Structures are given as structure tokens and as C-alpha cells.
Coordinates of C-alpha atoms in Angstrom, one line a residue:
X1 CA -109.3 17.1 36.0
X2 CA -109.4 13.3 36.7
X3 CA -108.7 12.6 32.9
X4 CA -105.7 14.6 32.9
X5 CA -103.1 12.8 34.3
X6 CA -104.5 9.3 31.8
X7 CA -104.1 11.3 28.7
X8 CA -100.4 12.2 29.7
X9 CA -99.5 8.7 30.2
X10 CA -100.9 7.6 26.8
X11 CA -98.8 10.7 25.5
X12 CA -95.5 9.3 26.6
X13 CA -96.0 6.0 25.7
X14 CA -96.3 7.0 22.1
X15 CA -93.3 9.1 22.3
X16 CA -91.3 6.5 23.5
X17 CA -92.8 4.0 21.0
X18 CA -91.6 6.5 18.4
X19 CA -88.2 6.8 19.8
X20 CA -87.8 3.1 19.7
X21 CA -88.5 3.0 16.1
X22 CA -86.9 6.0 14.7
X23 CA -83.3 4.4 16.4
X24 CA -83.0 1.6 13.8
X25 CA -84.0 3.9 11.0
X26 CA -81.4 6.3 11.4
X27 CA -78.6 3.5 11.9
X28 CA -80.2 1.9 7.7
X29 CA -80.1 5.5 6.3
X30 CA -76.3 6.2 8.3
X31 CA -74.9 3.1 6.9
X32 CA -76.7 3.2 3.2
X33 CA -75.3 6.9 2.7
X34 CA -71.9 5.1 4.1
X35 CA -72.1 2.6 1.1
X36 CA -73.6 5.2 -1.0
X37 CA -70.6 7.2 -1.1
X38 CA -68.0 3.8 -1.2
X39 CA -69.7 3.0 -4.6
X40 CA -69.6 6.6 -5.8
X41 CA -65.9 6.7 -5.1
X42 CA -65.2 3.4 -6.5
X43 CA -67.3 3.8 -9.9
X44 CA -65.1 7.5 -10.0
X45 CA -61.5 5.8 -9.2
X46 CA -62.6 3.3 -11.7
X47 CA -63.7 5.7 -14.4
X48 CA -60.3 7.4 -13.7
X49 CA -58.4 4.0 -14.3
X50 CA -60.1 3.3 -17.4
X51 CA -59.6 7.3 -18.6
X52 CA -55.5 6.5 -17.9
X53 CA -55.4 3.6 -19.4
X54 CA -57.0 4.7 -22.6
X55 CA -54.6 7.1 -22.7
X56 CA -52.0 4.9 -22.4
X57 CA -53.2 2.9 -25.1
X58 CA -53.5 5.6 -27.4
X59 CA -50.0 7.0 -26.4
X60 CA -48.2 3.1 -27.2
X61 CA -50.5 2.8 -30.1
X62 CA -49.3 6.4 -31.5
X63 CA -45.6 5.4 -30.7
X64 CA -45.5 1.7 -31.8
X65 CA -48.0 1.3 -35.0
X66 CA -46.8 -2.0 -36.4
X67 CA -48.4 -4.8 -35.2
X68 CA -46.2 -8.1 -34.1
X69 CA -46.6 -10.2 -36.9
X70 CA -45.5 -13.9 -36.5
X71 CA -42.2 -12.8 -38.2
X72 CA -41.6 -10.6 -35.6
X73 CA -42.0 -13.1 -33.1
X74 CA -40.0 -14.9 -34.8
X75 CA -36.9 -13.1 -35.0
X76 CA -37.5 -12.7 -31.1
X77 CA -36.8 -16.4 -31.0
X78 CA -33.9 -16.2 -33.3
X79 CA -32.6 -13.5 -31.3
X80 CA -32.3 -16.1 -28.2
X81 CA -31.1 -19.1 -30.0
X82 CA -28.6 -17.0 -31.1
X83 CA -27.7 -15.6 -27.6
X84 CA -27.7 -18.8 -26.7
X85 CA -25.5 -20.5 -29.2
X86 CA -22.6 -17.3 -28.8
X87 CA -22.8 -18.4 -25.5
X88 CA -21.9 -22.0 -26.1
X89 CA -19.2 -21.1 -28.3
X90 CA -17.9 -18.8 -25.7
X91 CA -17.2 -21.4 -23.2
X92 CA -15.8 -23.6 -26.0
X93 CA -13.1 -21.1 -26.7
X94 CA -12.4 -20.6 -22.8
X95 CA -12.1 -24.6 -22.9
X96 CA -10.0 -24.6 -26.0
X97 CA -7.9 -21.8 -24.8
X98 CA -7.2 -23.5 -21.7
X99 CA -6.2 -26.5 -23.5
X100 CA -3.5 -25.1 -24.9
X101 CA -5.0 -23.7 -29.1
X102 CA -3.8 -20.3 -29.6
X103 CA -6.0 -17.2 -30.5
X104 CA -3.4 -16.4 -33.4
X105 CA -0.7 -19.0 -34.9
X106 CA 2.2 -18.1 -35.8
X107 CA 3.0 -16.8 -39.1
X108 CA 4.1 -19.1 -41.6
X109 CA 6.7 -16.7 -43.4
X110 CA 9.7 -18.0 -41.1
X111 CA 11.7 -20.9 -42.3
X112 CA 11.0 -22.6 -39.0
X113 CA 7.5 -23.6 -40.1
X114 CA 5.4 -24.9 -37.1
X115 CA 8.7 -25.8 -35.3
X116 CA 7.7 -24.5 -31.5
X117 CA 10.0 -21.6 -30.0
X118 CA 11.9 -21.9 -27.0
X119 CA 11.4 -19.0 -25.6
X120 CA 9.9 -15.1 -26.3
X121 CA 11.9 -13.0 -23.7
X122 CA 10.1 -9.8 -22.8
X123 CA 12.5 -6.6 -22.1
X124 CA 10.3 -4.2 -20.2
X125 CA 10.5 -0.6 -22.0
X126 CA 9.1 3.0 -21.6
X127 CA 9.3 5.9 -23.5
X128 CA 12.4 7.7 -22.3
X129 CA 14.1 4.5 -22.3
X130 CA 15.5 4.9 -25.7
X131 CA 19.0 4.9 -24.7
X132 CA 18.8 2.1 -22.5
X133 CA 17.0 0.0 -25.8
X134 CA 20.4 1.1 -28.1
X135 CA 22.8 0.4 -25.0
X136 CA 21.4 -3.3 -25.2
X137 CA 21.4 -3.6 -28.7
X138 CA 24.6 -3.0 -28.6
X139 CA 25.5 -5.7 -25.8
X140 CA 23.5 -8.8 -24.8
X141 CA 20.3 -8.4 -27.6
X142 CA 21.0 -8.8 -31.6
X143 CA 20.0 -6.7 -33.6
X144 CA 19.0 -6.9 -37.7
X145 CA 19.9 -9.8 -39.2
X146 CA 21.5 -11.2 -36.1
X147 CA 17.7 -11.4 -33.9
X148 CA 16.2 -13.3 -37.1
X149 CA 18.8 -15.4 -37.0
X150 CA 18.5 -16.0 -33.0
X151 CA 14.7 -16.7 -33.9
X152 CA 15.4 -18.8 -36.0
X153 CA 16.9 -21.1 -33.0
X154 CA 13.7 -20.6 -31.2
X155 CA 14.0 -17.3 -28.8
X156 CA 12.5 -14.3 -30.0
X157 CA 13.3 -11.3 -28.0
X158 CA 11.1 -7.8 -28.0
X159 CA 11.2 -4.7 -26.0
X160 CA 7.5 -4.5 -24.0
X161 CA 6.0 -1.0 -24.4
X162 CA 2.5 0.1 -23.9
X163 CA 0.5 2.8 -25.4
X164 CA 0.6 6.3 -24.4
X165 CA -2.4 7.6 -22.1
X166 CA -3.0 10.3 -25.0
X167 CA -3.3 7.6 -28.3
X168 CA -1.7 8.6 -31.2
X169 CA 0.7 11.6 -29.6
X170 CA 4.3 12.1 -30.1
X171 CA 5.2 9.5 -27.7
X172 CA 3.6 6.4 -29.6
X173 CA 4.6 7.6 -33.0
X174 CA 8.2 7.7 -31.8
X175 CA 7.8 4.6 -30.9
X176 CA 6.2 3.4 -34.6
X177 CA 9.1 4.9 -36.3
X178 CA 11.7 3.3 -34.0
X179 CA 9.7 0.0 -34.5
X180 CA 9.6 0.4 -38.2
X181 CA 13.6 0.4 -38.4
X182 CA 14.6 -2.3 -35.4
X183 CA 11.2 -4.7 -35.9
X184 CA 12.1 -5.1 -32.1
X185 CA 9.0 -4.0 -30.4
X186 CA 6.1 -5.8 -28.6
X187 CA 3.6 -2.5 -28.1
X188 CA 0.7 -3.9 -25.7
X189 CA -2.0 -2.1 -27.5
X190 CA -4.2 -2.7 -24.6
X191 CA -2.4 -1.2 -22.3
X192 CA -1.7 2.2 -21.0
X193 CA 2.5 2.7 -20.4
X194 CA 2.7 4.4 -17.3
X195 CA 4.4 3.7 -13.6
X196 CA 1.1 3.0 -11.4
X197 CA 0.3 0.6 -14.7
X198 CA 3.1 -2.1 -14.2
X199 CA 1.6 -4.5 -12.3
X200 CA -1.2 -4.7 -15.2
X201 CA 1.5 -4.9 -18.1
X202 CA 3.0 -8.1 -16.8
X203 CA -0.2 -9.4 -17.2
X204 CA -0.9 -8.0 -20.5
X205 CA 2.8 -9.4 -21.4
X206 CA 2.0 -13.0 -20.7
X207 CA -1.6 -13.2 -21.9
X208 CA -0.6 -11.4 -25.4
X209 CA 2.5 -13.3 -25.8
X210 CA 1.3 -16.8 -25.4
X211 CA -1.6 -15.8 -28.1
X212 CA 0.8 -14.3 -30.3
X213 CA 3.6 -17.0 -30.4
X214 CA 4.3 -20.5 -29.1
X215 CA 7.1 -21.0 -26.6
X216 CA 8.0 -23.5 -24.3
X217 CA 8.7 -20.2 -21.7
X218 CA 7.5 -16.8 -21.5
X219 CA 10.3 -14.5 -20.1
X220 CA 10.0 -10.9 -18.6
X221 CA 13.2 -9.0 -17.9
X222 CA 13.7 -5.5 -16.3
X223 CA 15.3 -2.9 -18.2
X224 CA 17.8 -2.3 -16.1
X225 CA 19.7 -6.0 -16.4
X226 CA 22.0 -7.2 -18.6
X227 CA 21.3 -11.3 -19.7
X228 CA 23.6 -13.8 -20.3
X229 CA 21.8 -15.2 -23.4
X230 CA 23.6 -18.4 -24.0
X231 CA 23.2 -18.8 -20.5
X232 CA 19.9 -18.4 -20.4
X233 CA 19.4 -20.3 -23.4
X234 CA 21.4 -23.3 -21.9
X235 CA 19.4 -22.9 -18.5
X236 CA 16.2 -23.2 -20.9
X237 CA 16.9 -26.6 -22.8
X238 CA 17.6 -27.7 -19.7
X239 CA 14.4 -27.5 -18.6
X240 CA 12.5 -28.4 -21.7
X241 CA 9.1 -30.2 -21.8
X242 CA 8.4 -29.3 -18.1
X243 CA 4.9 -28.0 -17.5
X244 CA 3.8 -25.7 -14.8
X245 CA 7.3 -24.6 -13.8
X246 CA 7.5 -21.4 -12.2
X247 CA 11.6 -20.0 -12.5
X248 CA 13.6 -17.4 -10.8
X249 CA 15.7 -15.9 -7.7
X250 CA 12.5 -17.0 -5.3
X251 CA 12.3 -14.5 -2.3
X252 CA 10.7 -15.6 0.8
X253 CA 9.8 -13.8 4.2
X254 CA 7.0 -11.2 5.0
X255 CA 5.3 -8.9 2.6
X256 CA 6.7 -5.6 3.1
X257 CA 3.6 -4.2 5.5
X258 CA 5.0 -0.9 6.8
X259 CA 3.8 2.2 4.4
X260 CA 6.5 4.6 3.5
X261 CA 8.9 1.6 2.7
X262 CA 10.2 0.4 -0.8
X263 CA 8.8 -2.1 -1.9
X264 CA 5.4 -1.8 0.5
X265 CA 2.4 -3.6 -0.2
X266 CA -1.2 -2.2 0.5
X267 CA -2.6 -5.9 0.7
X268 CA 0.3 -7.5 2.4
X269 CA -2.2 -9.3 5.0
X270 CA -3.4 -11.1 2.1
X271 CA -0.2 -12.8 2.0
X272 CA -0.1 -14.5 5.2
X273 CA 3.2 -14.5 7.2
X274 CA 5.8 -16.6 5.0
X275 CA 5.2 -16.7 1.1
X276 CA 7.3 -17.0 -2.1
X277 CA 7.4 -15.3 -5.3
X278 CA 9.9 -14.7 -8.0
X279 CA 11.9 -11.6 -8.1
X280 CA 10.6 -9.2 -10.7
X281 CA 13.6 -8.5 -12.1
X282 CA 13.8 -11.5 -14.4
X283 CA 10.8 -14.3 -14.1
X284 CA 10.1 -17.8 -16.1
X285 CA 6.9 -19.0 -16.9
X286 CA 6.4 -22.5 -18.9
X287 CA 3.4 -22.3 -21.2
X288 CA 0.3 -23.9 -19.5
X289 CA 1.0 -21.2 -16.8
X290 CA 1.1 -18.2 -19.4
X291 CA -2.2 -19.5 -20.7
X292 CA -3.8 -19.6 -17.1
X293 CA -3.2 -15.9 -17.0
X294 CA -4.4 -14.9 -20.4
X295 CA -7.8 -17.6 -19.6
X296 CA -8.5 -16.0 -16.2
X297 CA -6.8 -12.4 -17.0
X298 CA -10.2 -10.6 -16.1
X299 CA -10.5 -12.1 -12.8
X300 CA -6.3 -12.3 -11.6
X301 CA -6.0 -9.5 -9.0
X302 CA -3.3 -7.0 -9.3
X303 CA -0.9 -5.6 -6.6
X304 CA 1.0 -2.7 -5.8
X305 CA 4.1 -4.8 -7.8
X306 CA 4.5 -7.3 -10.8
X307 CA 6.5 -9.6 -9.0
X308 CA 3.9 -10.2 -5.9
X309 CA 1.5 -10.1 -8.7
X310 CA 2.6 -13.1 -10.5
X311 CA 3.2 -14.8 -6.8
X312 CA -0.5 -14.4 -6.0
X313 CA -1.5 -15.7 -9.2
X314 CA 0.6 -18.9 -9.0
X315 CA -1.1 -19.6 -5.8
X316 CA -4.0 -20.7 -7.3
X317 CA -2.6 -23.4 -9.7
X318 CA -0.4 -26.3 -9.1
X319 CA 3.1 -24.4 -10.3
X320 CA 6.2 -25.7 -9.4
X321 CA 8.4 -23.3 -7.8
X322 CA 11.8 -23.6 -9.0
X323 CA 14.5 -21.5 -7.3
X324 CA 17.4 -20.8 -9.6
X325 CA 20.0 -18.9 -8.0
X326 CA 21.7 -17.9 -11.5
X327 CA 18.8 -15.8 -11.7
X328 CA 19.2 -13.9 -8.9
X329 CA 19.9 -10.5 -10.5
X330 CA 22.8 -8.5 -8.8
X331 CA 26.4 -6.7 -9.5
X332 CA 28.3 -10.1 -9.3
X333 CA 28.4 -11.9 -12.8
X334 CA 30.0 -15.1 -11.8
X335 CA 28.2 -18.5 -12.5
X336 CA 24.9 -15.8 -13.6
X337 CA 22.9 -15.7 -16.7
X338 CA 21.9 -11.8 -15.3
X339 CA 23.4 -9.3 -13.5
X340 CA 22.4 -5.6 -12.8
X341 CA 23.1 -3.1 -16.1

């Protein structure tokens, strides 16, 4: 009985010996089966990998057989010399055109050789305008042998007229076969004839124009006003040689801003309070001015009118607003070169 309780106490310490050795054991195997399963899941993920991009391989191989030769690699670096030089010679035209060489010269068939025009007078046009086009033949503009002769002094005249929204219909071959009789017509191929489009074809005008022939002035006339061409002529030569010059009945006072009103102007606070443009009705540019439009015609903004059009772009160069009230376009004739048809 006396041996008992000895034996008991031995028996515990062993247990507890046990315990305290078993503890760190069981932490090794928890954390090797951890890492066991991170490399098992990394050698699958990788074998995965490596399965997709075999497959990948095989699918570019199946689709692009040829190998890149060095000709190939060269032609890539052809390829980028050549982007390169069209680049150059891009900005060289932009410089050239901006410095006054044409895109197309005029043709050499005239009598007047290289001789430099006074002026190409626009006469805005549409397609049910064809009475108004014979009412002015028969007044103010030649006709036949009369407008060669008239060019032949340096102003050339043409009716402005865009292309129909449907190219090819029975609106634009009207207008061929009436052009193929009168030889009066300026058709703005890039442009689409229609009333929302005005403020673009004023644009299109000038830009075409000035690569098409070259004039001291660039004229656009509504086709509701009657001109006073040796008038006009005379007011011309007078101002010969004069660069940036900007000509017409200049309006000032505030953009129309109120919506419902003629002549409103969605943008008008882009106008400020007091600004000046030339009435639309009948507008002067000198040359250098006609080729700023045509340089920078993908970046002018248009507006909801020609006229403010033409004032916003003139903001932006040095032009030199010239105020002529003979050109201020009304019912009264006296000491005008225009006056309301």
C-alpha cells in the first residue's frame, strides 16, 4: 500500500514528459503538410502555365508559319522611315502652303499666262435657285463670251454650289448639264448643299478657291444681291497689294444671344460683349487670309452663320478690318457697289 502512491507520481511525470514533447511535433508535421500542399499547388499552377502556353505556341505557330527573315525585318524599318519621311513632307507642304504655293496653278490655256487675277467673286447658289442664276445673267454677271472676256481683266466670277446629300441624283446632274452650257459653276465637291451646311461652305469656298486660282481677293456674295461690278472692280484696284485686309459693311454690337430670334447664335458668349465681323451678304478677303483658312480649315470652328464664322476666324490672325460702307448691302443704290436684288 505504501508503494502506491510512488508509482503514481512516477506515472505522471512520464505523461507530462510526453506531452511536452509531442507539442513541438505536431506544430513540424502542421506546418510541413502546410508547405506540402503550397508546393503541390504551385508545381500544379505551373504545369497549367506551361500546358497554356504550349498551346499558345502551337496556336501562333499554326497561324503565322513563316519565320521573320532579316528581309522582313527589314521592310519593318522601311515601313518607319517611310512614315517618317511622309511626315516631313507633310509639314513641308503645310509650310509651303502657308507661304503662299498653290495646291493647283492655274491653267495655262488663257491668254493671261501667269498674269495674277484680281479677284474670283463667289455667287452663293442652291439648287432651286435656277431662276435667280438666269435673272443675274441677264443683269450684273456676263455671260459667254462676255465672262471670258471679264477674266481676261482679272475677275472671274462663278456661282458656288455644293453637292447633293444623295451623290449623283437628279439634283447634281441638273446642275452638270447647266454647267456644261454656262461654264459658270464652282461645285464644292466636298461639300454637302444644304441650309444647316452654310457656315461650312464659306469655308469650303475660300479654301478651294485660293487653291484653284490666284487672286489678289476672294469675294463671296449672297444670292439675293445685285453688284455693281465696275464698282467693285474700281473699289478692288484700289486696294491692290494690301495683305491681310479684311473688307465689308462691318457690324458691331452683341451677338444675337436670345433663342427664337433671327439671326441667334448658340455660342454667342464666346463672343464677348462688343465684336466685329463683316456682313455675310457680301465679304472681301485678300489672299494670305484665304490661305489661313484653307491651312487651318480642319481646325476653324464653325457657327450657327457664315458671316460670325469668318469673324471668329479673323480673330486669330492679324487682319485688318476695313469698313467700307459701299458695301453695306441694302434697297438704296446710291454711291453702292451692292444693293438688295
Amino acid at each position: 500500500m505504501e508503494g502506491l502512491p510512488t508509482t503514481t507520481k512516477t506515472e505522471r511525470r512520464s505523461r507530462s514528459k510526453n506531452l511536452h514533447t509531442s507539442k513541438p511535433s505536431l506544430v513540424m508535421a502542421f506546418f510541413s503538410c502546410v508547405a506540402w500542399l503550397y508546393v503541390a499547388g504551385r508545381l500544379w499552377q505551373d504545369a497549367e502555365n506551361r500546358k497554356l502556353l504550349a498551346n499558345l505556341l502551337k496556336r501562333n505557330i499554326e497561324q503565322k508559319p513563316k519565320v521573320l527573315t532579316i528581309e522582313d525585318k527589314l521592310i519593318v524599318l522601311g515601313c518607319k522611315d517611310l512614315e517618317r519621311r511622309i511626315v516631313e513632307v507633310e509639314m513641308d507642304l503645310t509650310l509651303a502652303k502657308s507661304q503662299g504655293y498653290l495646291k493647283h496653278q492655274l491653267p495655262q490655256s488663257e491668254s493671261s499666262s501667269q498674269r495674277k487675277l484680281l479677284a474670283v467673286i463667289g455667287v452663293y447658289t442652291g439648287f432651286g435657285s435656277y431662276l435667280k442664276r438666269n435673272t443675274f445673267r441677264g443683269s450684273w454677271m456676263p455671260r459667254g463670251d462676255a465672262l471670258k472676256k471679264l477674266e481676261e481683266r482679272g475677275v472671274v466670277i462663278r456661282f458656288v454650289i455644293g453637292r447633293s446629300a444623295n451623290r449623283g441624283d437628279s439634283l447634281d446632274r441638273h446642275i452638270d448639264e447647266e454647267n456644261s452650257k454656262t461654264k459658270d459653276f464652282f461645285i464644292l465637291e466636298g461639300h454637302e448643299e444644304a441650309q444647316e451646311e452654310l457656315p461650312k461652305k464659306i469655308k469650303f469656298f475660300f479654301s478651294t478657291a485660293v487653291q484653284n486660282w490666284d487672286a489678289e481677293f476672294y469675294i463671296k456674295v449672297d444670292d439675293n444681291i445685285d453688284v455693281d461690278l465696275e464698282g467693285l472692280i474700281g473699289l478692288l484696284e484700289h486696294r491692290r497689294r494690301q495683305d491681310s485686309a479684311y473688307i465689308g459693311c462691318m457690324k458691331s454690337g452683341e451677338v444675337v444671344s436670345e433663342e427664337g430670334k433671327l439671326w441667334y447664335e448658340p455660342d454667342w458668349w464666346k463672343f464677348g460683349d462688343e465684336k466685329s465681323h463683316a456682313s455675310g451678304s457680301l465679304l472681301i478677303l485678300t489672299k494670305n487670309l484665304a490661305q489661313y483658312i484653307n491651312t487651318n480649315s480642319a481646325s476653324l470652328k464653325t457657327y450657327a452663320h457664315d458671316d460670325i464664322s469668318v469673324g471668329s476666324w479673323m480673330m486669330g490672325v492679324q487682319a485688318i478690318y476695313i469698313d467700307d460702307n459701299r458695301l453695306c448691302c441694302s434697297s438704296i443704290k446710291q454711291d453702292k457697289v451692292c444693293s438688295v436684288a
